[in-house]
Amino acid sequence: MVFGQVVIGPPGSGKTTYCNGMSQFLKLIGRKVAVINLDPANDSLPYECAINIEDLIKLSDVMTEHSLGPNGGLVYCMDYLEKNIDWLQSKLEPLLKDHYLLFDFPGQVELFFLHSNAKNVVMKLIKKLNLRLTAVHLVDAHLCSDPAKYISALILSLSTMLHLELPHINVLSKIDLIESYGKLSFNLDFYTDVQDLSYLQHHLDQDPRSAKFRKLTKELCDVIEDFSIVNFTTLDIQDKESVGNLVKLIDKSNGYIFAGIDASAVEFSKIAVRQVDWDYYRAAAVQEKYMKDDEDFNNDD
């Protein structure tokens, strides 16, 4: 039985940074980790990936050959991956004995609540390889500072949960930066627990730009509250305690903690009894260098 995470979320929510920090954390507590990059548009990886979709198909080649934009190109790439799922399966099989898997997916949200190709890829892997996966859906915490954007994030999270049909954890990422976007209208618990949304509607009514959509907003809030399945946990990827709390939630959701309770307790005791060499900042510096080198290259062009 193999465990892992399907990391998804809108562009800019921090998926690649999450995979980088999460892989380091899991290695520090004793797990062997394999990161699988399934984003054909992500050509500057700060982590060492065990499998890279660019070995199968490249977004730039698809866009050139088929005259597609980036969105259409990503849909094509996911369709191509689904049709060539045997390639991915053969790459994964050597890792199944002792690795924990992190799947880094593209940030195009339509892939996870509208199109079926990404879901089909995940479901085929689960069936063929007996995987136990949790969807980790990242949402930038700054959306809480704008009621309209927060409601949009709730609708996206709900749609994704219903479409993927996986154990699912919604995460407010970059929580350490939330104060830089201004004072929140309510306490943070209001946004993580998704409490009475009628209070948000009142705030939206004060904005003349949103007032004309009052009825639509109310109906959307009613849908969210009728399902009553969306909530969030918070994450500061630079804080090992924050990452550790999220790992515990993920382990419960996909059954990792029940498959090896004793081993899991030993893992987290490594954090409790001694200072862990949290190497996030070094990796972040490497990522920044990648980005600078890429920028210099583009300027030279």
Coordinates of C-alpha atoms in Angstrom, one line a residue:
M1 CA 0.0 0.0 0.0
V2 CA 1.5 3.3 -1.1
F3 CA 0.6 6.7 0.2
G4 CA 0.9 10.2 -1.2
Q5 CA -0.6 13.6 -2.0
V6 CA -2.1 15.1 -5.1
V7 CA -1.1 18.8 -4.9
I8 CA -3.4 21.2 -6.8
G9 CA -4.6 24.8 -6.7
P10 CA -4.8 28.0 -8.8
P11 CA -1.7 29.6 -10.3
G12 CA 0.3 31.4 -7.6
S13 CA -1.0 29.4 -4.7
G14 CA 2.4 28.0 -4.0
K15 CA 2.2 24.4 -5.2
T16 CA 5.8 24.0 -6.3
T17 CA 7.1 25.7 -3.2
Y18 CA 4.8 23.4 -1.2
C19 CA 6.2 20.3 -2.9
N20 CA 9.7 21.6 -2.2
G21 CA 9.1 22.3 1.5
M22 CA 6.9 19.3 2.1
S23 CA 9.5 16.9 0.5
Q24 CA 12.2 18.3 2.7
F25 CA 10.1 18.0 5.8
L26 CA 9.1 14.4 5.1
K27 CA 12.7 13.4 4.5
L28 CA 13.7 15.0 7.8
I29 CA 11.2 12.8 9.7
G30 CA 12.5 9.7 8.0
R31 CA 10.3 9.1 4.9
K32 CA 11.6 8.4 1.5
V33 CA 9.9 10.9 -0.8
A34 CA 9.5 10.9 -4.6
V35 CA 8.1 14.1 -6.2
I36 CA 6.4 13.6 -9.5
N37 CA 6.1 16.8 -11.7
L38 CA 3.0 16.6 -13.9
D39 CA 3.0 20.2 -14.8
P40 CA 4.4 20.5 -18.4
A41 CA 4.6 24.3 -18.0
N42 CA 6.9 24.1 -14.9
D43 CA 10.4 24.2 -16.3
S44 CA 12.2 25.6 -13.3
L45 CA 11.9 23.1 -10.5
P46 CA 13.5 23.9 -7.1
Y47 CA 13.2 20.2 -6.1
E48 CA 14.7 17.0 -7.5
C49 CA 11.8 15.2 -9.2
A50 CA 11.8 11.4 -9.6
I51 CA 9.5 11.7 -12.6
N52 CA 9.0 14.6 -15.0
I53 CA 6.2 14.8 -17.5
E54 CA 8.5 16.8 -19.8
D55 CA 10.2 13.5 -20.6
L56 CA 6.9 12.5 -22.2
I57 CA 5.5 15.8 -23.5
K58 CA 6.4 19.5 -23.4
L59 CA 3.9 22.3 -23.3
S60 CA 6.0 24.5 -25.6
D61 CA 6.1 21.8 -28.3
V62 CA 2.3 21.3 -28.1
M63 CA 1.6 25.0 -28.4
T64 CA 3.9 25.3 -31.4
E65 CA 2.8 22.2 -33.2
H66 CA -1.0 22.6 -32.6
S67 CA -1.2 26.4 -32.5
L68 CA -2.7 26.3 -29.0
G69 CA -2.5 28.8 -26.2
P70 CA -1.2 27.8 -22.7
N71 CA -4.7 26.7 -21.4
G72 CA -5.5 24.6 -24.4
G73 CA -2.0 23.2 -24.4
L74 CA -2.3 22.1 -20.8
V75 CA -5.6 20.3 -21.5
Y76 CA -4.0 18.6 -24.5
C77 CA -1.0 17.5 -22.3
M78 CA -3.4 16.0 -19.7
D79 CA -5.3 14.2 -22.4
Y80 CA -2.0 12.9 -23.8
L81 CA -0.9 11.8 -20.3
E82 CA -4.2 9.9 -19.8
K83 CA -3.7 8.1 -23.1
N84 CA -0.2 7.2 -22.1
I85 CA -0.9 6.3 -18.5
D86 CA 1.3 3.1 -19.0
W87 CA 4.3 5.4 -19.3
L88 CA 3.6 7.0 -15.9
Q89 CA 2.8 3.6 -14.4
S90 CA 6.1 2.1 -15.5
K91 CA 8.0 5.1 -14.0
L92 CA 6.1 4.8 -10.7
E93 CA 6.4 1.0 -10.2
P94 CA 10.1 1.1 -9.0
L95 CA 9.1 3.7 -6.4
L96 CA 6.2 1.8 -4.9
K97 CA 8.1 -0.4 -2.5
D98 CA 9.3 2.3 -0.1
H99 CA 8.5 5.8 -1.3
Y100 CA 5.9 8.4 -0.3
L101 CA 4.6 10.2 -3.4
L102 CA 4.0 13.9 -4.1
F103 CA 2.2 14.7 -7.4
D104 CA 2.7 18.3 -8.5
F105 CA -0.1 19.1 -10.9
P106 CA -0.7 22.1 -13.2
G107 CA -2.4 25.2 -11.8
Q108 CA -5.2 25.4 -14.5
V109 CA -8.2 25.1 -12.3
E110 CA -10.5 23.8 -15.1
L111 CA -8.6 20.5 -15.1
F112 CA -9.9 19.7 -11.6
F113 CA -13.6 20.8 -11.7
L114 CA -14.5 20.8 -15.4
H115 CA -12.4 18.4 -17.5
S116 CA -12.1 14.8 -16.6
N117 CA -8.6 14.0 -17.8
A118 CA -6.6 14.8 -14.7
K119 CA -9.2 13.0 -12.5
N120 CA -9.0 10.0 -14.8
V121 CA -5.2 9.9 -14.5
V122 CA -5.4 9.9 -10.7
M123 CA -8.1 7.3 -10.6
K124 CA -6.3 4.9 -13.0
L125 CA -3.2 5.2 -10.9
I126 CA -5.1 4.5 -7.7
K127 CA -6.8 1.4 -9.3
K128 CA -3.7 0.0 -11.0
L129 CA -1.1 0.7 -8.3
N130 CA -3.2 0.5 -5.1
L131 CA -2.4 4.1 -4.1
R132 CA -3.9 5.9 -1.1
L133 CA -3.9 9.6 -2.1
T134 CA -5.2 12.8 -0.5
A135 CA -5.9 15.9 -2.6
V136 CA -4.2 18.9 -1.1
H137 CA -5.9 22.0 -2.5
L138 CA -3.9 25.2 -1.9
V139 CA -5.6 28.6 -1.9
D140 CA -3.7 31.8 -1.4
A141 CA -4.7 33.2 2.0
H142 CA -4.8 36.8 0.6
L143 CA -8.2 35.9 -0.9
C144 CA -9.6 36.2 2.7
S145 CA -9.1 39.9 2.5
D146 CA -11.7 40.3 -0.2
P147 CA -15.1 38.8 0.5
A148 CA -15.9 38.3 -3.2
K149 CA -12.6 36.5 -3.8
Y150 CA -13.1 34.4 -0.7
I151 CA -16.5 33.2 -1.9
S152 CA -15.0 32.4 -5.3
A153 CA -12.4 30.4 -3.5
L154 CA -15.1 28.5 -1.6
I155 CA -17.0 27.7 -4.8
L156 CA -13.7 26.5 -6.5
S157 CA -12.9 24.3 -3.4
L158 CA -16.4 22.8 -3.3
S159 CA -16.4 22.1 -7.1
T160 CA -13.0 20.5 -6.9
M161 CA -13.9 18.3 -3.9
L162 CA -17.0 17.0 -5.7
H163 CA -15.3 16.4 -9.0
L164 CA -12.2 14.6 -7.8
E165 CA -13.9 12.4 -5.2
L166 CA -10.7 12.0 -3.1
P167 CA -9.9 12.5 0.6
H168 CA -9.5 16.2 0.4
I169 CA -7.8 19.0 2.5
N170 CA -8.2 22.6 1.6
V171 CA -5.2 24.8 2.7
L172 CA -4.9 28.5 3.1
S173 CA -1.3 28.9 2.0
K174 CA 1.1 31.8 2.7
I175 CA -0.7 32.4 6.0
D176 CA 2.4 34.2 7.2
L177 CA 1.7 37.0 4.7
I178 CA -2.0 37.5 5.4
E179 CA -1.5 40.6 7.5
S180 CA 0.3 42.3 4.7
Y181 CA -2.9 42.4 2.7
G182 CA -4.7 44.5 5.3
K183 CA -7.0 43.8 8.3
L184 CA -9.5 41.0 7.9
S185 CA -13.2 41.7 8.4
F186 CA -13.4 38.8 10.8
N187 CA -11.2 36.6 12.9
L188 CA -9.2 33.9 11.0
D189 CA -11.4 31.2 12.4
F190 CA -14.3 32.6 10.5
Y191 CA -12.5 31.9 7.2
T192 CA -11.1 28.5 8.1
D193 CA -14.3 27.1 9.6
V194 CA -16.5 28.7 6.9
Q195 CA -19.0 30.1 9.4
D196 CA -22.2 32.0 8.7
L197 CA -21.7 33.5 5.2
S198 CA -24.5 36.0 5.6
Y199 CA -22.0 38.2 7.4
L200 CA -19.9 38.3 4.3
Q201 CA -23.0 39.2 2.2
H202 CA -23.5 42.2 4.4
H203 CA -19.9 43.4 3.7
L204 CA -20.4 42.8 0.0
D205 CA -23.6 45.0 0.0
Q206 CA -21.5 47.9 1.2
D207 CA -19.5 47.8 -2.1
P208 CA -21.5 49.3 -5.0
R209 CA -19.7 47.1 -7.4
S210 CA -20.9 43.9 -5.7
A211 CA -24.4 45.1 -4.7
K212 CA -25.9 44.4 -8.2
F213 CA -24.8 40.7 -7.8
R214 CA -26.5 40.4 -4.4
K215 CA -29.0 37.7 -5.4
L216 CA -26.3 35.6 -7.2
T217 CA -24.0 35.9 -4.2
K218 CA -26.7 34.8 -1.8
E219 CA -27.5 31.7 -4.0
L220 CA -23.8 30.8 -4.1
C221 CA -23.4 31.1 -0.4
D222 CA -26.5 29.0 0.1
V223 CA -25.0 26.2 -2.1
I224 CA -21.8 26.3 -0.1
E225 CA -23.7 26.1 3.2
D226 CA -26.1 23.4 2.0
F227 CA -23.2 21.1 1.2
S228 CA -21.4 22.2 4.4
I229 CA -18.2 20.2 3.6
V230 CA -15.7 23.0 2.9
N231 CA -13.3 24.2 5.5
F232 CA -9.6 25.2 5.5
T233 CA -6.5 24.5 7.5
T234 CA -3.6 27.1 7.4
L235 CA 0.0 26.7 6.3
D236 CA 3.2 28.5 6.6
I237 CA 5.6 26.4 4.6
Q238 CA 8.6 27.9 6.3
D239 CA 7.4 26.8 9.8
K240 CA 8.0 23.2 10.6
E241 CA 5.2 23.1 13.2
S242 CA 2.7 24.3 10.7
V243 CA 3.9 21.8 8.1
G244 CA 3.9 19.0 10.8
N245 CA 0.2 19.8 11.7
L246 CA -0.8 19.6 8.1
V247 CA 1.1 16.3 7.6
K248 CA -0.9 14.8 10.5
L249 CA -4.2 15.8 8.9
I250 CA -3.1 14.3 5.6
D251 CA -1.9 11.1 7.3
K252 CA -5.3 10.7 8.9
S253 CA -7.2 11.3 5.7
N254 CA -5.4 8.8 3.5
G255 CA -4.9 6.2 6.2
Y256 CA -1.1 6.4 6.5
I257 CA -1.3 6.9 10.3
F258 CA -3.4 3.7 10.6
A259 CA -1.1 1.6 8.4
G260 CA 1.8 2.3 10.7
I261 CA 0.8 4.0 13.9
D262 CA 4.1 3.1 15.7
A263 CA 6.2 4.3 12.8
S264 CA 4.2 7.6 12.6
A265 CA 4.7 8.3 16.3
V266 CA 8.5 7.7 15.9
E267 CA 8.6 10.1 13.0
F268 CA 7.0 13.0 14.8
S269 CA 8.9 12.4 18.0
K270 CA 12.0 13.4 16.0
I271 CA 10.6 16.9 15.8
A272 CA 9.5 17.0 19.4
V273 CA 12.7 15.9 21.1
R274 CA 15.3 17.8 19.1
Q275 CA 15.9 20.7 16.8
V276 CA 15.2 19.7 13.2
D277 CA 17.6 21.1 10.5
W278 CA 14.9 22.9 8.5
D279 CA 16.6 23.5 5.2
Y280 CA 13.8 25.5 3.5
Y281 CA 15.7 28.8 3.2
R282 CA 18.6 27.2 1.3
A283 CA 16.2 25.6 -1.2
A284 CA 14.3 28.9 -1.5
A285 CA 17.6 30.6 -2.3
V286 CA 18.3 27.9 -5.0
Q287 CA 14.8 28.5 -6.4
E288 CA 15.4 32.3 -6.5
K289 CA 18.7 31.6 -8.4
Y290 CA 16.8 29.5 -11.0
M291 CA 14.3 32.3 -11.5
K292 CA 17.1 34.9 -11.9
D293 CA 19.0 32.7 -14.3
D294 CA 15.8 32.2 -16.4
E295 CA 15.1 36.0 -16.3
D296 CA 18.7 36.7 -17.5
F297 CA 18.3 34.2 -20.3
N298 CA 15.1 35.7 -21.5
N299 CA 16.6 39.2 -21.4
D300 CA 19.5 37.9 -23.5
D301 CA 17.0 36.7 -26.1

